mmCIF file of C-alpha atoms in Angstrom:
data_model
loop_
_atom_site.group_PDB
_atom_site.id
_atom_site.type_symbol
_atom_site.label_atom_id
_atom_site.label_comp_id
_atom_site.label_asym_id
_atom_site.label_seq_id
_atom_site.Cartn_x
_atom_site.Cartn_y
_atom_site.Cartn_z
ATOM 1 C CA MET Z 1 -19.826 24.474 -2.437
ATOM 2 C CA THR Z 2 -19.076 25.165 1.350
ATOM 3 C CA THR Z 3 -15.681 25.922 2.326
ATOM 4 C CA ALA Z 4 -15.538 22.284 4.064
ATOM 5 C CA GLY Z 5 -16.599 21.107 0.905
ATOM 6 C CA THR Z 6 -14.148 22.467 -1.119
ATOM 7 C CA HIS Z 7 -11.407 21.363 1.394
ATOM 8 C CA ARG Z 8 -12.461 17.896 1.146
ATOM 9 C CA ALA Z 9 -12.509 18.216 -2.637
ATOM 10 C CA ILE Z 10 -9.156 19.973 -2.310
ATOM 11 C CA LEU Z 11 -7.463 17.090 -0.280
ATOM 12 C CA ALA Z 12 -9.183 13.973 -2.257
ATOM 13 C CA ALA Z 13 -7.732 15.661 -5.623
ATOM 14 C CA TRP Z 14 -4.035 16.537 -3.950
ATOM 15 C CA ARG Z 15 -4.111 12.708 -2.649
ATOM 16 C CA ILE Z 16 -4.569 11.421 -6.207
ATOM 17 C CA GLU Z 17 -2.112 13.854 -7.735
ATOM 18 C CA GLN Z 18 0.831 13.822 -5.140
ATOM 19 C CA PRO Z 19 2.772 11.158 -6.640
ATOM 20 C CA ARG Z 20 3.001 12.541 -9.795
ATOM 21 C CA LEU Z 21 3.863 16.108 -8.485
ATOM 22 C CA ILE Z 22 6.780 14.675 -6.460
ATOM 23 C CA THR Z 23 7.821 12.412 -9.234
ATOM 24 C CA SER Z 24 7.759 15.046 -11.825
ATOM 25 C CA LEU Z 25 9.565 17.822 -9.430
ATOM 26 C CA ALA Z 26 12.276 15.214 -8.249
ATOM 27 C CA ARG Z 27 13.002 14.618 -11.695
ATOM 28 C CA LEU Z 28 13.756 18.287 -12.581
ATOM 29 C CA LEU Z 29 15.481 19.061 -9.188
ATOM 30 C CA ARG Z 30 16.929 15.831 -8.443
ATOM 31 C CA ASP Z 31 16.118 16.398 -4.653
ATOM 32 C CA VAL Z 32 13.345 13.983 -3.556
ATOM 33 C CA PRO Z 33 12.684 15.846 0.107
ATOM 34 C CA LEU Z 34 12.797 19.389 -1.785
ATOM 35 C CA ALA Z 35 9.965 17.777 -4.128
ATOM 36 C CA GLU Z 36 7.750 16.923 -1.395
ATOM 37 C CA ASP Z 37 8.269 20.040 0.415
ATOM 38 C CA LEU Z 38 7.016 22.462 -2.932
ATOM 39 C CA THR Z 39 4.140 19.692 -3.416
ATOM 40 C CA GLN Z 40 3.099 20.552 0.072
ATOM 41 C CA GLU Z 41 3.433 24.312 -0.650
ATOM 42 C CA ALA Z 42 1.351 23.838 -3.590
ATOM 43 C CA LEU Z 43 -1.416 22.366 -1.611
ATOM 44 C CA ILE Z 44 -1.115 25.187 0.818
ATOM 45 C CA VAL Z 45 -1.661 27.572 -2.050
ATOM 46 C CA ALA Z 46 -4.503 25.451 -3.421
ATOM 47 C CA LEU Z 47 -6.157 25.410 0.250
ATOM 48 C CA GLU Z 48 -5.793 29.608 0.619
ATOM 49 C CA ARG Z 49 -7.259 30.280 -3.079
ATOM 50 C CA TRP Z 50 -9.485 27.500 -4.156
ATOM 51 C CA PRO Z 51 -12.459 28.387 -1.647
ATOM 52 C CA GLU Z 52 -12.413 31.889 -3.065
ATOM 53 C CA THR Z 53 -11.965 31.109 -6.731
ATOM 54 C CA GLY Z 54 -13.505 28.007 -7.071
ATOM 55 C CA ILE Z 55 -11.751 24.434 -8.083
ATOM 56 C CA PRO Z 56 -9.774 24.509 -11.527
ATOM 57 C CA GLU Z 57 -11.089 22.461 -14.357
ATOM 58 C CA ARG Z 58 -7.763 20.877 -14.091
ATOM 59 C CA PRO Z 59 -6.764 20.487 -10.444
ATOM 60 C CA GLY Z 60 -3.671 18.432 -10.991
ATOM 61 C CA ALA Z 61 -2.366 20.742 -13.809
ATOM 62 C CA TRP Z 62 -2.850 24.098 -11.371
ATOM 63 C CA LEU Z 63 -1.122 22.116 -8.685
ATOM 64 C CA MET Z 64 1.836 21.169 -10.773
ATOM 65 C CA THR Z 65 1.877 24.705 -12.425
ATOM 66 C CA THR Z 66 2.398 26.118 -8.865
ATOM 67 C CA ALA Z 67 4.647 23.755 -7.641
ATOM 68 C CA LYS Z 68 6.966 24.265 -10.564
ATOM 69 C CA ARG Z 69 6.828 28.057 -10.216
ATOM 70 C CA ARG Z 70 7.684 27.781 -6.263
ATOM 71 C CA ALA Z 71 10.741 25.424 -7.525
ATOM 72 C CA LEU Z 72 11.592 27.909 -9.899
ATOM 73 C CA ASP Z 73 11.637 30.775 -7.274
ATOM 74 C CA HIS Z 74 13.558 28.433 -4.587
ATOM 75 C CA LEU Z 75 16.183 28.014 -7.196
ATOM 76 C CA ARG Z 76 16.462 31.500 -8.069
ATOM 77 C CA ARG Z 77 16.606 32.735 -4.239
ATOM 78 C CA ARG Z 78 19.478 30.478 -3.346
ATOM 79 C CA ARG Z 79 21.607 31.801 -6.495
ATOM 80 C CA MET Z 80 22.983 28.410 -7.075
ATOM 81 C CA LEU Z 81 26.495 28.693 -8.880
ATOM 82 C CA ASP Z 82 26.850 24.822 -8.814
ATOM 83 C CA GLN Z 83 26.556 24.209 -12.869
ATOM 84 C CA LYS Z 84 23.779 21.721 -12.566
ATOM 85 C CA HIS Z 85 21.839 23.476 -10.738
ATOM 86 C CA GLU Z 86 22.342 26.661 -13.134
ATOM 87 C CA LEU Z 87 21.148 24.167 -15.773
ATOM 88 C CA ILE Z 88 17.979 23.053 -14.153
ATOM 89 C CA VAL Z 89 16.944 26.831 -13.648
ATOM 90 C CA ARG Z 90 17.770 27.288 -17.482
ATOM 91 C CA GLU Z 91 15.455 24.490 -18.135
ATOM 92 C CA MET Z 92 12.733 25.432 -16.004
ATOM 93 C CA GLU Z 93 13.107 28.891 -17.379
ATOM 94 C CA GLU Z 94 12.741 27.925 -20.718
ATOM 95 C CA GLU Z 95 9.549 25.441 -19.819
ATOM 96 C CA GLU Z 96 8.083 28.552 -18.204
ATOM 97 C CA GLN Z 97 8.122 30.702 -21.377
ATOM 98 C CA ILE Z 98 6.387 27.950 -23.330
ATOM 99 C CA MET Z 99 3.997 26.521 -20.694
ATOM 100 C CA PRO Z 100 0.316 27.197 -20.318
ATOM 101 C CA ASP Z 101 -0.746 28.322 -16.767
ATOM 102 C CA LEU Z 102 -3.498 26.017 -16.479
ATOM 103 C CA ASP Z 103 -3.317 23.539 -19.453
ATOM 104 C CA THR Z 104 0.434 22.028 -18.563
ATOM 105 C CA PRO Z 105 0.142 18.146 -19.014
ATOM 106 C CA LEU Z 106 1.157 15.692 -16.723
ATOM 107 C CA ASP Z 107 3.995 13.633 -17.585
ATOM 108 C CA ASP Z 108 3.198 10.462 -19.971
ATOM 109 C CA ASP Z 109 5.525 8.537 -18.453
ATOM 110 C CA ILE Z 110 4.804 8.606 -15.018
ATOM 111 C CA GLY Z 111 4.721 4.750 -14.197
ATOM 112 C CA ASP Z 112 8.576 5.154 -15.122
ATOM 113 C CA GLU Z 113 8.802 8.029 -12.803
ATOM 114 C CA MET Z 114 6.954 6.778 -9.914
ATOM 115 C CA LEU Z 115 9.322 3.509 -10.184
ATOM 116 C CA ARG Z 116 12.317 5.609 -10.177
ATOM 117 C CA LEU Z 117 11.584 7.541 -7.061
ATOM 118 C CA ILE Z 118 10.483 4.469 -5.278
ATOM 119 C CA PHE Z 119 14.108 2.849 -6.365
ATOM 120 C CA THR Z 120 15.642 6.212 -4.986
ATOM 121 C CA ALA Z 121 14.092 6.319 -1.966
ATOM 122 C CA CYS Z 122 14.958 2.760 -1.244
ATOM 123 C CA HIS Z 123 18.535 3.318 -1.884
ATOM 124 C CA PRO Z 124 21.052 1.083 0.528
ATOM 125 C CA LEU Z 125 22.145 3.831 2.589
ATOM 126 C CA ILE Z 126 18.675 4.537 3.778
ATOM 127 C CA SER Z 127 17.963 1.731 6.477
ATOM 128 C CA ARG Z 128 15.203 -0.912 5.164
ATOM 129 C CA GLU Z 129 12.330 -0.038 7.388
ATOM 130 C CA ALA Z 130 12.589 3.838 6.713
ATOM 131 C CA ARG Z 131 13.015 3.292 2.969
ATOM 132 C CA VAL Z 132 9.898 1.702 3.084
ATOM 133 C CA ALA Z 133 8.173 4.372 5.339
ATOM 134 C CA LEU Z 134 9.538 7.312 3.061
ATOM 135 C CA ALA Z 135 8.466 5.494 -0.299
ATOM 136 C CA LEU Z 136 4.778 4.768 1.378
ATOM 137 C CA ARG Z 137 4.291 8.473 2.834
ATOM 138 C CA MET Z 138 6.207 10.529 0.313
ATOM 139 C CA ILE Z 139 5.382 8.746 -2.799
ATOM 140 C CA CYS Z 140 2.518 7.052 -2.209
ATOM 141 C CA GLY Z 141 0.502 9.362 -0.019
ATOM 142 C CA LEU Z 142 -0.355 6.863 2.881
ATOM 143 C CA THR Z 143 -0.690 8.743 6.115
ATOM 144 C CA THR Z 144 1.942 8.435 8.952
ATOM 145 C CA GLU Z 145 -1.197 6.255 10.945
ATOM 146 C CA GLU Z 146 -1.730 3.953 7.531
ATOM 147 C CA ILE Z 147 1.933 3.186 7.517
ATOM 148 C CA ALA Z 148 2.595 2.382 11.464
ATOM 149 C CA ARG Z 149 -0.377 0.241 11.132
ATOM 150 C CA ALA Z 150 1.254 -1.862 8.328
ATOM 151 C CA PHE Z 151 4.315 -2.095 10.140
ATOM 152 C CA LEU Z 152 2.641 -2.719 13.692
ATOM 153 C CA VAL Z 153 4.476 -0.024 15.325
ATOM 154 C CA SER Z 154 3.966 3.675 16.866
ATOM 155 C CA GLU Z 155 2.877 6.618 14.644
ATOM 156 C CA ALA Z 156 6.304 8.417 16.450
ATOM 157 C CA THR Z 157 8.544 5.586 15.344
ATOM 158 C CA ILE Z 158 7.378 5.806 11.475
ATOM 159 C CA ALA Z 159 7.770 9.728 11.664
ATOM 160 C CA GLN Z 160 11.074 9.272 12.983
ATOM 161 C CA ARG Z 161 12.173 7.140 10.262
ATOM 162 C CA ILE Z 162 10.743 9.056 7.821
ATOM 163 C CA VAL Z 163 12.583 12.072 9.129
ATOM 164 C CA ARG Z 164 15.817 10.560 9.018
ATOM 165 C CA ALA Z 165 15.501 8.966 5.483
ATOM 166 C CA LYS Z 166 14.837 12.558 4.260
ATOM 167 C CA LYS Z 167 17.838 13.893 5.724
ATOM 168 C CA THR Z 168 19.780 11.241 4.560
ATOM 169 C CA LEU Z 169 18.326 11.606 0.893
ATOM 170 C CA SER Z 170 18.947 15.379 1.336
ATOM 171 C CA GLU Z 171 22.612 15.269 2.523
ATOM 172 C CA SER Z 172 24.043 12.294 0.500
ATOM 173 C CA GLY Z 173 23.215 13.581 -3.496
ATOM 174 C CA LEU Z 174 21.781 10.198 -3.986
ATOM 175 C CA ALA Z 175 21.043 10.124 -8.083
ATOM 176 C CA TYR Z 176 17.185 10.403 -9.007
ATOM 177 C CA GLU Z 177 17.421 7.090 -11.693
ATOM 178 C CA THR Z 178 16.384 3.523 -11.850
ATOM 179 C CA PRO Z 179 19.551 1.418 -11.012
ATOM 180 C CA HIS Z 180 20.598 -1.512 -13.072
ATOM 181 C CA GLY Z 181 22.336 -5.003 -12.712
ATOM 182 C CA GLU Z 182 23.426 -5.582 -9.198
ATOM 183 C CA GLU Z 183 22.551 -2.147 -7.702
ATOM 184 C CA LEU Z 184 18.863 -3.018 -8.761
ATOM 185 C CA SER Z 185 18.791 -6.254 -7.103
ATOM 186 C CA GLN Z 186 20.119 -4.497 -3.969
ATOM 187 C CA ARG Z 187 17.156 -2.220 -3.894
ATOM 188 C CA LEU Z 188 14.679 -4.560 -5.347
ATOM 189 C CA ALA Z 189 13.355 -6.345 -1.990
ATOM 190 C CA SER Z 190 12.533 -2.967 -0.639
ATOM 191 C CA VAL Z 191 10.903 -1.634 -3.889
ATOM 192 C CA LEU Z 192 8.608 -4.809 -3.490
ATOM 193 C CA GLU Z 193 7.677 -4.627 -0.391
ATOM 194 C CA VAL Z 194 6.521 -1.064 -1.116
ATOM 195 C CA VAL Z 195 4.454 -2.102 -3.812
ATOM 196 C CA TYR Z 196 2.757 -4.574 -1.739
ATOM 197 C CA LEU Z 197 2.037 -2.517 1.154
ATOM 198 C CA ILE Z 198 0.614 0.185 -1.425
ATOM 199 C CA PHE Z 199 -1.500 -2.869 -2.823
ATOM 200 C CA ASN Z 200 -2.605 -3.954 0.805
ATOM 201 C CA GLU Z 201 -3.514 -0.700 1.741
ATOM 202 C CA GLY Z 202 -5.975 -0.860 -1.225
ATOM 203 C CA TYR Z 203 -7.147 -4.214 -0.736
ATOM 204 C CA THR Z 204 -8.224 -3.691 2.893
ATOM 205 C CA ALA Z 205 -8.244 0.088 3.884
ATOM 206 C CA ALA Z 206 -6.602 0.440 7.578
ATOM 207 C CA ARG Z 207 -8.718 3.893 7.776
ATOM 208 C CA GLY Z 208 -11.748 5.472 6.481
ATOM 209 C CA GLU Z 209 -15.288 4.525 5.509
ATOM 210 C CA ASN Z 210 -14.630 1.898 2.529
ATOM 211 C CA TRP Z 211 -12.993 -1.390 3.083
ATOM 212 C CA LEU Z 212 -11.603 -1.559 -0.589
ATOM 213 C CA ARG Z 213 -9.664 1.237 -2.227
ATOM 214 C CA LEU Z 214 -9.208 -0.017 -5.702
ATOM 215 C CA GLN Z 215 -7.292 3.142 -6.866
ATOM 216 C CA LEU Z 216 -4.150 1.581 -4.858
ATOM 217 C CA CYS Z 217 -4.682 -1.642 -5.492
ATOM 218 C CA ASN Z 218 -4.561 -0.760 -9.509
ATOM 219 C CA GLU Z 219 -1.571 1.450 -9.082
ATOM 220 C CA ALA Z 220 0.297 -1.358 -7.219
ATOM 221 C CA LEU Z 221 -0.547 -3.844 -10.255
ATOM 222 C CA ARG Z 222 0.354 -1.280 -12.688
ATOM 223 C CA LEU Z 223 3.877 -1.047 -11.000
ATOM 224 C CA GLY Z 224 4.194 -4.534 -10.419
ATOM 225 C CA ARG Z 225 3.782 -4.699 -14.255
ATOM 226 C CA VAL Z 226 6.253 -2.354 -14.920
ATOM 227 C CA LEU Z 227 8.798 -4.293 -12.419
ATOM 228 C CA THR Z 228 8.596 -7.379 -14.039
ATOM 229 C CA SER Z 229 9.748 -5.568 -17.342
ATOM 230 C CA VAL Z 230 12.584 -3.732 -15.522
ATOM 231 C CA ALA Z 231 13.768 -6.986 -13.702
ATOM 232 C CA PRO Z 232 12.500 -9.803 -15.881
ATOM 233 C CA LEU Z 233 14.749 -12.641 -14.500
ATOM 234 C CA GLU Z 234 14.045 -11.798 -10.705
ATOM 235 C CA PRO Z 235 11.497 -14.499 -9.820
ATOM 236 C CA GLU Z 236 10.073 -12.489 -6.503
ATOM 237 C CA ALA Z 237 8.954 -9.454 -8.675
ATOM 238 C CA HIS Z 238 6.784 -11.930 -10.823
ATOM 239 C CA ALA Z 239 5.953 -13.633 -7.710
ATOM 240 C CA LEU Z 240 4.447 -10.779 -6.182
ATOM 241 C CA LEU Z 241 2.804 -9.695 -9.445
ATOM 242 C CA ALA Z 242 1.305 -13.133 -9.338
ATOM 243 C CA LEU Z 243 -0.162 -12.474 -5.501
ATOM 244 C CA MET Z 244 -1.462 -8.904 -6.414
ATOM 245 C CA GLU Z 245 -3.203 -10.515 -9.436
ATOM 246 C CA LEU Z 246 -4.835 -13.631 -7.566
ATOM 247 C CA ASN Z 247 -5.852 -11.070 -4.677
ATOM 248 C CA ALA Z 248 -7.101 -8.593 -7.090
ATOM 249 C CA SER Z 249 -9.598 -11.106 -9.014
ATOM 250 C CA ARG Z 250 -11.360 -11.257 -5.920
ATOM 251 C CA ALA Z 251 -12.478 -7.831 -5.506
ATOM 252 C CA ALA Z 252 -15.723 -7.821 -7.090
ATOM 253 C CA ALA Z 253 -16.632 -10.415 -4.506
ATOM 254 C CA ARG Z 254 -15.485 -8.924 -1.260
ATOM 255 C CA THR Z 255 -18.348 -6.350 -0.816
ATOM 256 C CA ASP Z 256 -22.345 -6.579 -1.136
ATOM 257 C CA ALA Z 257 -24.322 -3.797 -2.706
ATOM 258 C CA ASP Z 258 -23.629 -1.641 0.295
ATOM 259 C CA GLY Z 259 -19.779 -1.966 0.495
ATOM 260 C CA ASN Z 260 -19.939 -4.343 3.470
ATOM 261 C CA PRO Z 261 -17.159 -6.765 3.627
ATOM 262 C CA ILE Z 262 -17.982 -10.510 2.692
ATOM 263 C CA LEU Z 263 -15.269 -13.243 3.745
ATOM 264 C CA LEU Z 264 -13.464 -15.645 1.589
ATOM 265 C CA LEU Z 265 -15.594 -18.413 2.417
ATOM 266 C CA GLU Z 266 -18.847 -16.772 1.974
ATOM 267 C CA GLN Z 267 -17.959 -15.045 -1.535
ATOM 268 C CA ASN Z 268 -19.650 -15.423 -4.740
ATOM 269 C CA ARG Z 269 -16.719 -17.347 -6.753
ATOM 270 C CA ALA Z 270 -18.585 -16.912 -10.073
ATOM 271 C CA ARG Z 271 -17.931 -12.920 -9.335
ATOM 272 C CA TRP Z 272 -14.114 -13.487 -9.487
ATOM 273 C CA ASP Z 273 -12.250 -12.452 -12.371
ATOM 274 C CA ARG Z 274 -11.102 -15.371 -14.355
ATOM 275 C CA LEU Z 275 -8.879 -13.508 -16.811
ATOM 276 C CA GLN Z 276 -7.141 -11.987 -13.726
ATOM 277 C CA ILE Z 277 -6.669 -15.530 -12.092
ATOM 278 C CA GLN Z 278 -5.168 -16.887 -15.312
ATOM 279 C CA ARG Z 279 -2.670 -13.701 -15.514
ATOM 280 C CA GLY Z 280 -1.829 -14.451 -11.959
ATOM 281 C CA LEU Z 281 -1.005 -18.483 -12.516
ATOM 282 C CA GLN Z 282 0.658 -17.447 -15.380
ATOM 283 C CA ALA Z 283 3.160 -15.048 -13.763
ATOM 284 C CA LEU Z 284 3.219 -18.129 -10.889
ATOM 285 C CA LYS Z 285 4.293 -20.292 -13.727
ATOM 286 C CA ARG Z 286 7.093 -17.924 -14.451
ATOM 287 C CA VAL Z 287 8.355 -18.056 -10.883
ATOM 288 C CA GLN Z 288 8.873 -21.794 -11.196
ATOM 289 C CA GLN Z 289 10.522 -21.674 -14.380
ATOM 290 C CA LEU Z 290 12.821 -19.346 -12.944
ATOM 291 C CA ASP Z 291 13.418 -21.523 -9.805
ATOM 292 C CA GLY Z 292 11.900 -19.284 -7.351
ATOM 293 C CA ALA Z 293 8.961 -21.269 -6.145
ATOM 294 C CA GLY Z 294 10.359 -20.875 -2.322
ATOM 295 C CA GLY Z 295 10.551 -17.077 -2.166
ATOM 296 C CA VAL Z 296 8.409 -14.954 0.145
ATOM 297 C CA TYR Z 297 5.822 -13.719 -2.453
ATOM 298 C CA ALA Z 298 5.799 -16.990 -4.205
ATOM 299 C CA LEU Z 299 4.846 -19.165 -1.316
ATOM 300 C CA GLN Z 300 2.138 -16.418 -0.533
ATOM 301 C CA ALA Z 301 1.222 -16.555 -4.276
ATOM 302 C CA ALA Z 302 1.035 -20.510 -4.075
ATOM 303 C CA ILE Z 303 -1.190 -19.868 -1.072
ATOM 304 C CA VAL Z 304 -3.845 -17.665 -2.966
ATOM 305 C CA ALA Z 305 -3.748 -19.958 -5.914
ATOM 306 C CA CYS Z 306 -4.976 -23.000 -3.867
ATOM 307 C CA HIS Z 307 -8.321 -20.688 -3.638
ATOM 308 C CA ALA Z 308 -8.207 -19.611 -7.199
ATOM 309 C CA ARG Z 309 -7.768 -22.929 -8.675
ATOM 310 C CA VAL Z 310 -11.039 -24.741 -7.195
ATOM 311 C CA GLY Z 311 -14.530 -23.482 -7.873
ATOM 312 C CA THR Z 312 -15.615 -23.864 -4.546
ATOM 313 C CA ALA Z 313 -14.839 -22.950 -0.868
ATOM 314 C CA GLU Z 314 -15.329 -26.770 -0.118
ATOM 315 C CA GLU Z 315 -12.505 -28.005 -2.683
ATOM 316 C CA THR Z 316 -9.949 -25.567 -0.992
ATOM 317 C CA ASP Z 317 -6.932 -27.622 -0.211
ATOM 318 C CA TRP Z 318 -6.434 -26.251 3.604
ATOM 319 C CA ARG Z 319 -3.719 -28.748 4.625
ATOM 320 C CA ARG Z 320 -1.678 -27.585 1.526
ATOM 321 C CA ILE Z 321 -2.192 -24.062 2.682
ATOM 322 C CA ALA Z 322 -1.293 -24.722 6.699
ATOM 323 C CA ALA Z 323 1.869 -26.346 4.868
ATOM 324 C CA LEU Z 324 2.856 -23.583 2.812
ATOM 325 C CA TYR Z 325 2.056 -20.878 6.102
ATOM 326 C CA ALA Z 326 4.719 -23.258 7.882
ATOM 327 C CA GLU Z 327 7.298 -23.025 5.161
ATOM 328 C CA LEU Z 328 6.644 -19.215 4.888
ATOM 329 C CA ALA Z 329 7.228 -18.881 8.673
ATOM 330 C CA LYS Z 330 10.857 -20.574 8.380
ATOM 331 C CA LEU Z 331 11.644 -17.518 6.315
ATOM 332 C CA ILE Z 332 9.839 -14.953 7.802
ATOM 333 C CA PRO Z 333 9.145 -15.711 11.330
ATOM 334 C CA SER Z 334 6.110 -13.231 12.146
ATOM 335 C CA PRO Z 335 3.010 -13.634 14.317
ATOM 336 C CA ILE Z 336 0.996 -12.516 11.261
ATOM 337 C CA VAL Z 337 1.882 -15.505 9.390
ATOM 338 C CA GLU Z 338 1.515 -17.487 12.670
ATOM 339 C CA LEU Z 339 -1.917 -16.273 12.866
ATOM 340 C CA ASN Z 340 -2.753 -17.019 8.846
ATOM 341 C CA ARG Z 341 -1.273 -20.613 9.462
ATOM 342 C CA ALA Z 342 -3.584 -21.258 12.566
ATOM 343 C CA VAL Z 343 -6.642 -20.342 10.300
ATOM 344 C CA ALA Z 344 -5.802 -22.957 8.186
ATOM 345 C CA VAL Z 345 -4.760 -25.433 10.876
ATOM 346 C CA GLY Z 346 -8.374 -24.753 12.027
ATOM 347 C CA MET Z 347 -9.880 -25.901 8.863
ATOM 348 C CA VAL Z 348 -7.721 -28.921 8.813
ATOM 349 C CA ASP Z 349 -7.867 -30.054 12.608
ATOM 350 C CA GLY Z 350 -10.832 -27.944 13.867
ATOM 351 C CA PRO Z 351 -11.040 -24.641 15.973
ATOM 352 C CA GLU Z 352 -9.851 -26.584 19.113
ATOM 353 C CA ALA Z 353 -6.394 -26.839 17.302
ATOM 354 C CA ALA Z 354 -6.301 -23.427 16.113
ATOM 355 C CA LEU Z 355 -7.169 -21.954 19.258
ATOM 356 C CA GLU Z 356 -4.243 -23.072 20.679
ATOM 357 C CA ILE Z 357 -2.028 -21.220 18.105
ATOM 358 C CA ILE Z 358 -3.787 -18.273 18.991
ATOM 359 C CA GLU Z 359 -3.758 -18.470 22.558
ATOM 360 C CA ARG Z 360 0.505 -18.414 22.462
ATOM 361 C CA LEU Z 361 -0.106 -15.244 20.096
ATOM 362 C CA ARG Z 362 -1.964 -13.063 22.362
ATOM 363 C CA ASP Z 363 1.117 -12.087 24.757
ATOM 364 C CA GLU Z 364 3.059 -11.144 21.349
ATOM 365 C CA PRO Z 365 3.726 -7.151 21.685
ATOM 366 C CA ALA Z 366 3.362 -6.639 17.725
ATOM 367 C CA LEU Z 367 -0.196 -8.027 17.900
ATOM 368 C CA LYS Z 368 -1.460 -5.762 21.272
ATOM 369 C CA ASP Z 369 -3.575 -3.338 19.042
ATOM 370 C CA TYR Z 370 -4.068 -5.650 16.074
ATOM 371 C CA HIS Z 371 -7.672 -6.334 15.493
ATOM 372 C CA LEU Z 372 -7.578 -9.336 13.553
ATOM 373 C CA LEU Z 373 -5.966 -11.419 16.322
ATOM 374 C CA PRO Z 374 -8.915 -11.239 18.501
ATOM 375 C CA SER Z 375 -11.555 -11.409 15.632
ATOM 376 C CA VAL Z 376 -10.020 -14.883 14.516
ATOM 377 C CA ARG Z 377 -9.999 -15.825 18.152
ATOM 378 C CA GLY Z 378 -13.703 -14.851 18.435
ATOM 379 C CA ASP Z 379 -14.746 -17.019 15.469
ATOM 380 C CA LEU Z 380 -13.073 -20.004 16.722
ATOM 381 C CA LEU Z 381 -14.541 -19.198 20.052
ATOM 382 C CA TYR Z 382 -17.923 -19.288 18.393
ATOM 383 C CA LYS Z 383 -17.341 -22.377 15.973
ATOM 384 C CA LEU Z 384 -16.469 -24.047 19.801
ATOM 385 C CA GLY Z 385 -20.105 -22.881 21.182
ATOM 386 C CA ARG Z 386 -18.208 -20.532 23.698
ATOM 387 C CA TYR Z 387 -20.432 -17.432 22.802
ATOM 388 C CA ASP Z 388 -20.133 -15.189 25.512
ATOM 389 C CA GLU Z 389 -16.155 -15.275 25.056
ATOM 390 C CA ALA Z 390 -16.642 -14.920 21.130
ATOM 391 C CA GLN Z 391 -18.891 -11.865 21.521
ATOM 392 C CA ARG Z 392 -16.463 -10.430 23.976
ATOM 393 C CA ALA Z 393 -13.425 -10.886 21.233
ATOM 394 C CA PHE Z 394 -15.355 -9.521 18.554
ATOM 395 C CA GLU Z 395 -16.193 -6.208 20.614
ATOM 396 C CA THR Z 396 -12.551 -6.103 21.536
ATOM 397 C CA ALA Z 397 -11.899 -6.296 17.936
ATOM 398 C CA ALA Z 398 -14.143 -3.772 16.837
ATOM 399 C CA ALA Z 399 -12.787 -1.394 19.149
ATOM 400 C CA LEU Z 400 -9.512 -1.872 17.528
ATOM 401 C CA ALA Z 401 -10.561 -1.492 14.114
ATOM 402 C CA GLU Z 402 -10.211 1.532 12.656
ATOM 403 C CA ASN Z 403 -11.793 1.155 9.385
ATOM 404 C CA GLN Z 404 -15.543 1.512 9.674
ATOM 405 C CA ARG Z 405 -16.838 -1.339 7.450
ATOM 406 C CA GLU Z 406 -14.870 -3.793 9.121
ATOM 407 C CA ARG Z 407 -15.606 -2.294 12.474
ATOM 408 C CA ASP Z 408 -19.526 -2.361 11.900
ATOM 409 C CA PHE Z 409 -18.955 -6.073 10.686
ATOM 410 C CA LEU Z 410 -17.371 -6.965 13.949
ATOM 411 C CA MET Z 411 -20.060 -5.485 15.808
ATOM 412 C CA ARG Z 412 -22.539 -7.599 13.419
ATOM 413 C CA ARG Z 413 -20.664 -10.838 14.559
ATOM 414 C CA ALA Z 414 -20.868 -9.600 18.217
ATOM 415 C CA ASP Z 415 -24.140 -9.350 18.196
ATOM 416 C CA GLU Z 416 -24.627 -12.980 16.576
ATOM 417 C CA ALA Z 417 -22.745 -14.477 19.221
ATOM 418 C CA ALA Z 418 -24.908 -12.252 22.078
ATOM 419 C CA GLY Z 419 -27.811 -13.974 20.092
ATOM 420 C CA ALA Z 420 -26.543 -17.384 19.980
ATOM 421 C CA GLU Z 421 -25.816 -17.129 23.730
ATOM 422 C CA LYS Z 422 -29.492 -16.560 24.435
ATOM 423 C CA ASP Z 423 -30.593 -19.476 22.543
#
């Protein structure tokens, strides 16, 4: 394998293993930012050694062993006198004596550990925006660019939030634990947001060549299921799980054999996962039993359920979907919610009515570089027969899209509009 190929393999392995490494080290060290630093050091060592020695049979175990040894060296160098740190050193030294170098198993309870780490990152001492950014970057392995795209803000802003959050974690001595009772409820909203953003990045990847990253979707679903057991009486935990289950049920129908996107109305619904839909609807039923039908995730899940409950696109109750989006907009005023409402309005009252909403959104600063705004606008213009304008809108959307599959799809739409204009 070439050096470049080895580096790609290393980065792929590291991206998969990074959350496991950080969660295990954070549990041992009780210091989340230090755990991330040591994980980064293990990556650097791998980049230096693996091109010469070859990729180990178990790269995750190799990285874990290296990171733990770095942690032990770090604690020894600092000569900690604090009794807690002395205990940690003793525990790690004992483990080092019995731990095989390359066959160290990764923690079996990593699901609970990762959730505990997310709860730690979402401590009330850290601002809401910084909590989510820190968790996504450090725990979930998303890049600063991917997080900035999710929040519709600049990379510099996200980077500053992450730095401030890590500093707060380091200086405050926050406990590494899953909270309970009222403290759990205080952090739950941020944790749910983190899990949903992980799912969204997997469901429609912001960057790269693949439109779907099912590993991230599955990880978010697993965390969502754990959350409903940690907080069984919290309706929004069940609502988020319902939302993710219902969306994920369409995964097999969202791309063609070549990995190209297939829009919702054109999907083969026979390929939707009926068992997963039933799980989602059952979770939504639990939300209603807990009197949480008016929550943010509950409303979104109800919207997706409108699609899941019918067998054909023509049966979809778009009027109800538009009403649900209007209700959601009252809870979280957002240009993205309004953009989605415009699509539903267009299905009920026609493209002209939807275009009026879209034109009002064009001056929204948060949507300045958001490719779906010109994409939706292009679709509406195309339906109105304004093909030249539609072509330009699709080209604008393609220029803004950073996912290769979406970019190619939008350019095909632009070519289609150009062809219709000639006819």
